[in-house]
Coordinates of C-alpha atoms and ligand atoms in Angstrom, one line a residue:
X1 CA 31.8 -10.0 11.9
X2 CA 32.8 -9.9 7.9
X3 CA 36.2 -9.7 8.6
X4 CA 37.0 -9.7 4.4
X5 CA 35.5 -6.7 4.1
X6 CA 36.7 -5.0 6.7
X7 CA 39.2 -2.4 6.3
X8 CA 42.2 -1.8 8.7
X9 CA 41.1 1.2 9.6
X10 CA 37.6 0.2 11.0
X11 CA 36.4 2.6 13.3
X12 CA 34.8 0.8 16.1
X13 CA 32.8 1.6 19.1
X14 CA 33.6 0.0 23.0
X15 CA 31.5 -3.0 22.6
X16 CA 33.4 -3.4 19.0
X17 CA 30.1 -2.6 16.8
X18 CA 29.1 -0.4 14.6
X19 CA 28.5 3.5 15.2
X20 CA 25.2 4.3 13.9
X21 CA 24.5 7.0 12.5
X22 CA 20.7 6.5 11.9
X23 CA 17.4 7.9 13.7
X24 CA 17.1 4.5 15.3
X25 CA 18.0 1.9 16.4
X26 CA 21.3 4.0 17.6
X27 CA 24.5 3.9 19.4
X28 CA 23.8 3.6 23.0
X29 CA 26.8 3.9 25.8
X30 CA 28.1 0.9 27.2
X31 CA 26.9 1.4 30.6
X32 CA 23.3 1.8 29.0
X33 CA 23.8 -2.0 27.6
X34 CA 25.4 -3.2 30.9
X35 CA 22.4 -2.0 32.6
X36 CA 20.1 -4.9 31.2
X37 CA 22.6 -7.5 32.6
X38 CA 19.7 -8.2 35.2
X39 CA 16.6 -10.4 35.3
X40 CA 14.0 -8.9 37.6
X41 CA 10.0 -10.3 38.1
X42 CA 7.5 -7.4 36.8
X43 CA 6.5 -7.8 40.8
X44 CA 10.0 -7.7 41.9
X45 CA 9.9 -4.0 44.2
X46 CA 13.0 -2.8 43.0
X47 CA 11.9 -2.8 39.5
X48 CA 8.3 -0.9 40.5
X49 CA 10.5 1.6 41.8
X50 CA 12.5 1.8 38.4
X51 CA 9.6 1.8 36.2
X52 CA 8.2 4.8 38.6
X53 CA 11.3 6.5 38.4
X54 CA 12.1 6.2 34.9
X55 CA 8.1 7.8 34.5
X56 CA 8.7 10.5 37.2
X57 CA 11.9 12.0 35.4
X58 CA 10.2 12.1 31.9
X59 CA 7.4 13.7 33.3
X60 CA 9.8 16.4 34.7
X61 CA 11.4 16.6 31.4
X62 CA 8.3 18.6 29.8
X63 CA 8.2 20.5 33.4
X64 CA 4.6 18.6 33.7
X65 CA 4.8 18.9 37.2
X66 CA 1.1 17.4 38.6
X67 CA -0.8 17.9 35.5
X68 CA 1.1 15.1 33.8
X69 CA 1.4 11.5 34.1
X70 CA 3.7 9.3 32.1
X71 CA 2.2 6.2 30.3
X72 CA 5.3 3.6 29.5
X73 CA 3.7 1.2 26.4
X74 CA 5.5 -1.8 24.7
X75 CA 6.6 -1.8 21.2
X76 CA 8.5 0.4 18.8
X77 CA 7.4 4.3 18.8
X78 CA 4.7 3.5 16.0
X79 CA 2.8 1.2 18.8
X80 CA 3.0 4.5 21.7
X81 CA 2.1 7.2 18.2
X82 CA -1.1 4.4 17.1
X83 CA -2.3 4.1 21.4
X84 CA -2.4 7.9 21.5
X85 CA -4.2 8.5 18.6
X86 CA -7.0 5.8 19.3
X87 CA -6.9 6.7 23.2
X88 CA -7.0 10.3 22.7
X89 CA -9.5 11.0 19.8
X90 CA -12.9 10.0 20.6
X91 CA -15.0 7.9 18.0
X92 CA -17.0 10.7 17.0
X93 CA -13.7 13.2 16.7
X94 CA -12.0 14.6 13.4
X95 CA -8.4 14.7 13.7
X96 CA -6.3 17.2 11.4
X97 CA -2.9 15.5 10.9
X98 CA -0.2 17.9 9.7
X99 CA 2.0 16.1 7.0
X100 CA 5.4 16.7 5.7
X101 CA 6.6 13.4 5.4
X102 CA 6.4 9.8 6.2
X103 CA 5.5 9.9 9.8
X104 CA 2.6 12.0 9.4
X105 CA 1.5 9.8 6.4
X106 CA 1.6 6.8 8.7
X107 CA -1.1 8.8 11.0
X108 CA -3.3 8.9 8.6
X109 CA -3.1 5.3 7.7
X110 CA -3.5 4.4 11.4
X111 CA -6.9 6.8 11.0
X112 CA -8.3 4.4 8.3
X113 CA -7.8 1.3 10.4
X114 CA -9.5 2.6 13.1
X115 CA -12.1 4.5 11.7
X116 CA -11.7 7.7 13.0
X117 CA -12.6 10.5 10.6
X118 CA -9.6 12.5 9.3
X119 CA -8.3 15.2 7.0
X120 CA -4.7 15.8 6.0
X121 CA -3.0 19.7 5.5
X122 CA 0.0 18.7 4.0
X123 CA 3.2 20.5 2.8
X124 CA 6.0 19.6 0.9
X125 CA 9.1 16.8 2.5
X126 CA 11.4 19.8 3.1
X127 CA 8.7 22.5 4.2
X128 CA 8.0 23.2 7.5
X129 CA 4.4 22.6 8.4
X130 CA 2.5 25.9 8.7
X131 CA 0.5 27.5 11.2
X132 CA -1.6 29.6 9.0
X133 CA -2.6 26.6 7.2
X134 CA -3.8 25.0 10.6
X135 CA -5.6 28.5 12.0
X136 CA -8.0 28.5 8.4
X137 CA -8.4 24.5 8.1
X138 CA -9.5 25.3 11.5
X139 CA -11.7 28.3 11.3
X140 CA -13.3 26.7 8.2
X141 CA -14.1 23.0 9.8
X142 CA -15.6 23.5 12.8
X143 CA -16.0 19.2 13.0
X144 CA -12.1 19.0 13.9
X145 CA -11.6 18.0 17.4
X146 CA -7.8 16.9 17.5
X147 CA -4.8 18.3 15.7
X148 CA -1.3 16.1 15.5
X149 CA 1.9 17.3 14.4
X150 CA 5.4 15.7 14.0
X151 CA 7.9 17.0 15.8
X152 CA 10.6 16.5 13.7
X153 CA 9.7 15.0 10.8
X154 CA 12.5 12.3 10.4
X155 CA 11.7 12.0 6.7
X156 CA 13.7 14.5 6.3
X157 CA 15.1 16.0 9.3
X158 CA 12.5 19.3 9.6
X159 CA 12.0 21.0 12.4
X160 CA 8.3 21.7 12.8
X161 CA 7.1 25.0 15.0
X162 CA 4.8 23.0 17.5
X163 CA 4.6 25.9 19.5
X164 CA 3.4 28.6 17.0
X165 CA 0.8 25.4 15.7
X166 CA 0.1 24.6 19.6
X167 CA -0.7 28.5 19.9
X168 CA -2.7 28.0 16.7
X169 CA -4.8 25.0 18.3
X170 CA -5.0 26.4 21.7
X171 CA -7.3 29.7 20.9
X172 CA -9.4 27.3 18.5
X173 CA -10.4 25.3 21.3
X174 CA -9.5 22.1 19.6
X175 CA -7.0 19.8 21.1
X176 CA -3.1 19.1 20.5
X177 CA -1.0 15.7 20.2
X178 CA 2.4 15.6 19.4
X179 CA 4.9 12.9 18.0
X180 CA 8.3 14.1 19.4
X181 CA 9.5 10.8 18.8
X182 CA 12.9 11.7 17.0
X183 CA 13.4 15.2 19.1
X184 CA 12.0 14.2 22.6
X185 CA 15.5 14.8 24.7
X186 CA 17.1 16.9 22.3
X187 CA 14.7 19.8 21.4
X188 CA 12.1 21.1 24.0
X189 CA 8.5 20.3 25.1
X190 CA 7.5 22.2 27.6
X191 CA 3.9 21.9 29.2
X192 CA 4.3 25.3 30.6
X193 CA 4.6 27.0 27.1
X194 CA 2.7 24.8 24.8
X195 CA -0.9 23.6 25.9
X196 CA -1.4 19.8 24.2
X197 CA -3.4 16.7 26.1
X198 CA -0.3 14.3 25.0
X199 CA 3.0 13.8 23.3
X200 CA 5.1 10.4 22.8
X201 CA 8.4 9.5 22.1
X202 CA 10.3 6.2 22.6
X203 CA 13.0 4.9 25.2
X204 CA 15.7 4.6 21.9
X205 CA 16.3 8.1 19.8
X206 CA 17.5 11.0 21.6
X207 CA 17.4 9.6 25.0
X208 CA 20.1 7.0 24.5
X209 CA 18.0 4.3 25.7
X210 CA 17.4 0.7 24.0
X211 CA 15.0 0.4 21.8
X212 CA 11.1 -1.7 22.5
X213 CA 9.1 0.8 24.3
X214 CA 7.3 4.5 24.1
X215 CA 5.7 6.2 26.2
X216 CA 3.2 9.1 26.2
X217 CA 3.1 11.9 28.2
X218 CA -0.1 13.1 28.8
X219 CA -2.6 16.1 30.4
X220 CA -3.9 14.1 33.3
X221 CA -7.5 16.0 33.1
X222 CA -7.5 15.1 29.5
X223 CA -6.7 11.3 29.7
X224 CA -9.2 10.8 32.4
X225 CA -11.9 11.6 29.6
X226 CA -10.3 8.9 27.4
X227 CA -12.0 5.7 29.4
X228 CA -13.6 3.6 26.6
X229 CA -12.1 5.3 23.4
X230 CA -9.3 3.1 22.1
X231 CA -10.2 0.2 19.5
X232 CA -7.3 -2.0 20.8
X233 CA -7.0 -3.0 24.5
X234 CA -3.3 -3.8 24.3
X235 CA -3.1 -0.2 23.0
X236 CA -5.4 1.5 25.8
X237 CA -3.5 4.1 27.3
X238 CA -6.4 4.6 29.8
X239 CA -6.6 1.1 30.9
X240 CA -2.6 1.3 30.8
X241 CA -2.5 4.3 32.9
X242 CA -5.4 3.7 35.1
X243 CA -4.1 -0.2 35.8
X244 CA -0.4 1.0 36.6
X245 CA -1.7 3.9 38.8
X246 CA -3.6 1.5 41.2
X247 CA -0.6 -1.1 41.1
X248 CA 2.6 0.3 40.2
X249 CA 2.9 -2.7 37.4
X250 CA 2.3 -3.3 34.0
X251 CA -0.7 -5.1 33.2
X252 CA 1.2 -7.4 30.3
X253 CA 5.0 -8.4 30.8
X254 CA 6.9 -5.8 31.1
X255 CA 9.7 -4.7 29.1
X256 CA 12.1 -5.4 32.1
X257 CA 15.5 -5.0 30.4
X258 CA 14.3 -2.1 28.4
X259 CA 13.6 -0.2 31.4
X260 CA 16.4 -0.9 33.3
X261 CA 18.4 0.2 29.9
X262 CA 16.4 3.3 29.8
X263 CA 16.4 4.6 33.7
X264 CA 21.0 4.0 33.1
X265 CA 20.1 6.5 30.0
X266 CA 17.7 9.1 31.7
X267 CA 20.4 9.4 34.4
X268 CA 23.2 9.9 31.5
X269 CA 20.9 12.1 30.2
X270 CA 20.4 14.1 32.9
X271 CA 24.0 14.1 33.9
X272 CA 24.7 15.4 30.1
X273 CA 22.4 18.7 31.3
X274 CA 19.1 17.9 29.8
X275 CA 17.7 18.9 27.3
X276 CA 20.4 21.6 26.6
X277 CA 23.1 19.0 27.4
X278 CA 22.0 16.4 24.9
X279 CA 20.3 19.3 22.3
X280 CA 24.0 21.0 22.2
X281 CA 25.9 17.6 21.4
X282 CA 23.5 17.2 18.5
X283 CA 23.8 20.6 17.1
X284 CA 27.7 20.2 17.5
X285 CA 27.1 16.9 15.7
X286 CA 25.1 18.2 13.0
X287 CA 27.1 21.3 12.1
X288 CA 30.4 19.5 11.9
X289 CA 28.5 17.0 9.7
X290 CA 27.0 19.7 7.5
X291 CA 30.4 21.9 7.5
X292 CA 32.2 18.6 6.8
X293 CA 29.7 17.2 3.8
X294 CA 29.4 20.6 2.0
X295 CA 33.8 20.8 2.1
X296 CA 33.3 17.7 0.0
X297 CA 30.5 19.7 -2.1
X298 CA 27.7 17.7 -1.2
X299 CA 24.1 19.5 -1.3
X300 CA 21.9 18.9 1.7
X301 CA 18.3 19.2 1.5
X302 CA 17.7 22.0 4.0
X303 CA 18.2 25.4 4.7
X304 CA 20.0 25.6 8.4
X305 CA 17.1 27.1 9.7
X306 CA 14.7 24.4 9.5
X307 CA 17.1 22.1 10.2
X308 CA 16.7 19.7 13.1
X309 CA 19.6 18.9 14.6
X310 CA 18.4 14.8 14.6
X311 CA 19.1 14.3 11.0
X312 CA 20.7 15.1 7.5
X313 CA 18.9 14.6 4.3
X314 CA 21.9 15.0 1.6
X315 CA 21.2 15.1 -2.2
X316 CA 22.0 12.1 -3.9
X317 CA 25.6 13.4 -6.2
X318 CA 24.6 13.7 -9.8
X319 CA 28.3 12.1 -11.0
X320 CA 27.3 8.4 -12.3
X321 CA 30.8 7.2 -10.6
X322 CA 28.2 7.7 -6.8
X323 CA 27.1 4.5 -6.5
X324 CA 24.9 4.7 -3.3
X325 CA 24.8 1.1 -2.7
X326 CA 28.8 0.6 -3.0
X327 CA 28.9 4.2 -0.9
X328 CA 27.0 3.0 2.0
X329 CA 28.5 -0.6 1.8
X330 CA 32.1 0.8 2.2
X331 CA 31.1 2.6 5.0
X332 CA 29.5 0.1 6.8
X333 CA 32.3 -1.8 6.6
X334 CA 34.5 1.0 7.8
X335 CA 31.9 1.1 11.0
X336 CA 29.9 4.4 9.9
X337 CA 26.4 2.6 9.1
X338 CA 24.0 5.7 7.6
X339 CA 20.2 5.6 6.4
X340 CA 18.8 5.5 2.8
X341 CA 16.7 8.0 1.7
X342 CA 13.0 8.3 1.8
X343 CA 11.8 11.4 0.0
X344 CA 9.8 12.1 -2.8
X345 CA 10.9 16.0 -3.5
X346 CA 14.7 14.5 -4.2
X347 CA 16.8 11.4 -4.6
X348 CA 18.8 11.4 -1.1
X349 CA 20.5 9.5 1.6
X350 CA 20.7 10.9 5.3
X351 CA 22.9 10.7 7.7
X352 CA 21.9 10.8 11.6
X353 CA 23.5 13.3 14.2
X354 CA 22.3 11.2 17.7
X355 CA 23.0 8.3 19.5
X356 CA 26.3 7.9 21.8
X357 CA 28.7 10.1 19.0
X358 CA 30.6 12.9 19.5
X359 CA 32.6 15.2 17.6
X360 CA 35.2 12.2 17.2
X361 CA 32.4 9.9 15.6
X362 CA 31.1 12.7 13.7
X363 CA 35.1 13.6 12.3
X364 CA 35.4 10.0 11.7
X365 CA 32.8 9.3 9.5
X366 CA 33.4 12.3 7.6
X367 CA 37.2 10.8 7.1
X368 CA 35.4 7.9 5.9
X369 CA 33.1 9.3 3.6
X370 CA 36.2 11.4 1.9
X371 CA 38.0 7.8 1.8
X372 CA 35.2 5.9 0.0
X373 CA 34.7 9.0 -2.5
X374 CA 38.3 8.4 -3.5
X375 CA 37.8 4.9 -3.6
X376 CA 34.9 5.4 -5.9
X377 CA 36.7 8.0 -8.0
X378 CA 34.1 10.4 -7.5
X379 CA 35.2 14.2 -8.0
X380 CA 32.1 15.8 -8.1
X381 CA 29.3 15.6 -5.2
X382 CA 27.2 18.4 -6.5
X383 CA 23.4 17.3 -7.1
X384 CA 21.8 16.7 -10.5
Ligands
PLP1 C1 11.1 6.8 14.8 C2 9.9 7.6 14.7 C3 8.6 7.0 15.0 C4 8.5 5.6 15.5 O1 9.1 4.7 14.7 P1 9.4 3.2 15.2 O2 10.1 2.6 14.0 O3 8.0 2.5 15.3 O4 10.1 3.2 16.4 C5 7.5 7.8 14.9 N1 7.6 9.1 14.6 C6 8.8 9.6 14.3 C7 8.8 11.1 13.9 C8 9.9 8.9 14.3 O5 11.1 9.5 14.0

């Protein structure tokens, strides 16, 4: 570690890293990391029973009950969002992707590799899609097949209302996915209120897990159509699902230590009270944060009601003495890593409310923030 530039005070978490407060990779608990201290074959029973554990709880986390099966895939959340698009929408489909920010921009991109016809209704970085918008694109093309929405758009930390859209799709007749990658664990996604034939997340972000695989969750009726859709076998969630139905395995190597990392951080999860366990941390989190960053005068990008509590997009301070790149290396070194920004609507940086942090990370990093502004001799953190 760059012990130079560290300062005395370095705040530091058990295993002596880092906290990170980013939307991923993130802080995970040290039992989590302890958990992939094993090396077990991809035929080894105890580790079939795992791997249909850790997909048996995160069915039950949508309250899927039968209707759902759990598809684990390897990779980073982008593989899981690019398998259920090319599983789920046929070759002859339209898919409508809502966009409000990166995320939903990459979903279109994965559309022109593949081939699959799409059209984009998009709104601005720190709008909330809009379900009006969907019900006339929708009355007005009857072609569309699929709609996809971002669940929270980690752009720039808005919430979108996939229920009101999922209501929207539903008496259209067309069908629903969902990217819940950065809310999955923390914000609801309930089968029994929202009809859609998949949603993905990933084994890092809200549930505490390591990071290197996804998973979808999807509409068992609905995926059973899917045989023959996907341009990219490693990326067939049929074949995936239908293959680890029949054997209980993978069909390529399995991401062993991930797995065992991630069934440690269901059971944290669900020992934290679900959903509204993890979901109230985070909004504890992100109010102290936003509380704590508008004492110092700082702007943030969004009104509290479309606020995720996942992350905080802050408006870059106008005062030419905030000098992001010294800002964020000061508190790196004080062990407080945050995110740069990646909007278009306003020069930003964000700041991430989930991971393994509580209130005394979350108090901590503010500290640190009100350090390096003094450091920095800035006065002022009011936007341009
Ligand atoms: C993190 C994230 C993804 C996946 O990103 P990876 O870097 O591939 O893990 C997809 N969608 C959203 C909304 C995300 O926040």
């Amino acid at each position: 570690m760059d012990t130079a530039a560290t300062p005395t005070n370095r705040a530091l978490s058990p295993t002596g890293d880092p906290f990170l407060l980013t939307p991923g990779p993130l802080t995970t608990s040290p039992t989590v990391k302890q958990a992939m201290l094993h090396d077990l074959g991809s035929r080894d029973k105890r580790f079939i029973a795992i791997n249909a554990r850790v997909r048996a709880r995160l069915v039950d986390i949508i309250h899927g009950g039968e209707d759902y099966a759990c598809v684990p895939l390897q990779g980073s959340g982008t593989f899981s969002v690019e398998a259920m698009i090319g599983t789920f929408v046929p070759r002859d489909g339209k898919l409508l992707v809502l966009v409000n920010g990166a995320y939903g921009t990459r979903i279109v991109k994965m559309c022109a590799y593949y081939g699959r016809a799409c059209v984009a209704e998009e709104t601005p970085e720190n709008i909330p899609c809009d379900p009006e918008a969907v019900d006339r694109r929708l009355a007005a093309d009857p072609a569309i097949t699929h709609v996809v929405v971002v669940h929270c758009e980690t752009t720039s930390g808005v919430l979108n209302p996939i229920a009101e859209i999922g209501a929207v799709v539903a008496r259209h007749g067309r069908r629903y996915l969902i990217d819940s990658m950065s809310a999955f664990g923390a914000l609801e996604v309930d089968a029994r209120a929202i009809t859609f034939d998949a949603v993905v997340a990933s084994s890092n972000k809200c549930l505490e897990g390591a990071p290197g695989m996804g998973f979808c969750i999807a509409r068992k009726s609905a995926l059973a159509e899917c045989q023959g859709n996907a341009p990219s076998l490693s990326l067939d969630l049929h074949d995936q699902w239908a293959a680890m139905e029949k054997t209980g395995q993978w069909r390529f190597t399995p991401p062993v230590h991930c797995i065992l990392a991630f069934d440690q951080a269901i059971e944290e999860f669900l020992a934290e009270g679900g959903v509204s366990g993890r979901g109230g941390r985070y909004r504890a989190n992100c109010k102290l944060l936003v509380d704590g960053l508008r004492a110092m005068g700082f702007e943030t990008l969004l009104d509290d009601a479309i606020q995720a509590p996942i992350i905080v997009t802050v408006k870059m301070p106008a005062d030419p003495r905030f000098d992001f790149p010294a800002f964020y290396d000061r508190l790196s070194a004080t062990g407080y890593v945050i995110y740069p920004g990646k909007l278009t609507v306003a020069e930003s940086f964000r700041i991430g409310c989930i991971g393994r942090l509580g209130a005394t990370e979350m108090n901590g990093a503010l500290a640190a923030i009100r350090e390096t502004l003094a450091e920095l001799g800035v006065t002022n953190c009011a936007p341009g």
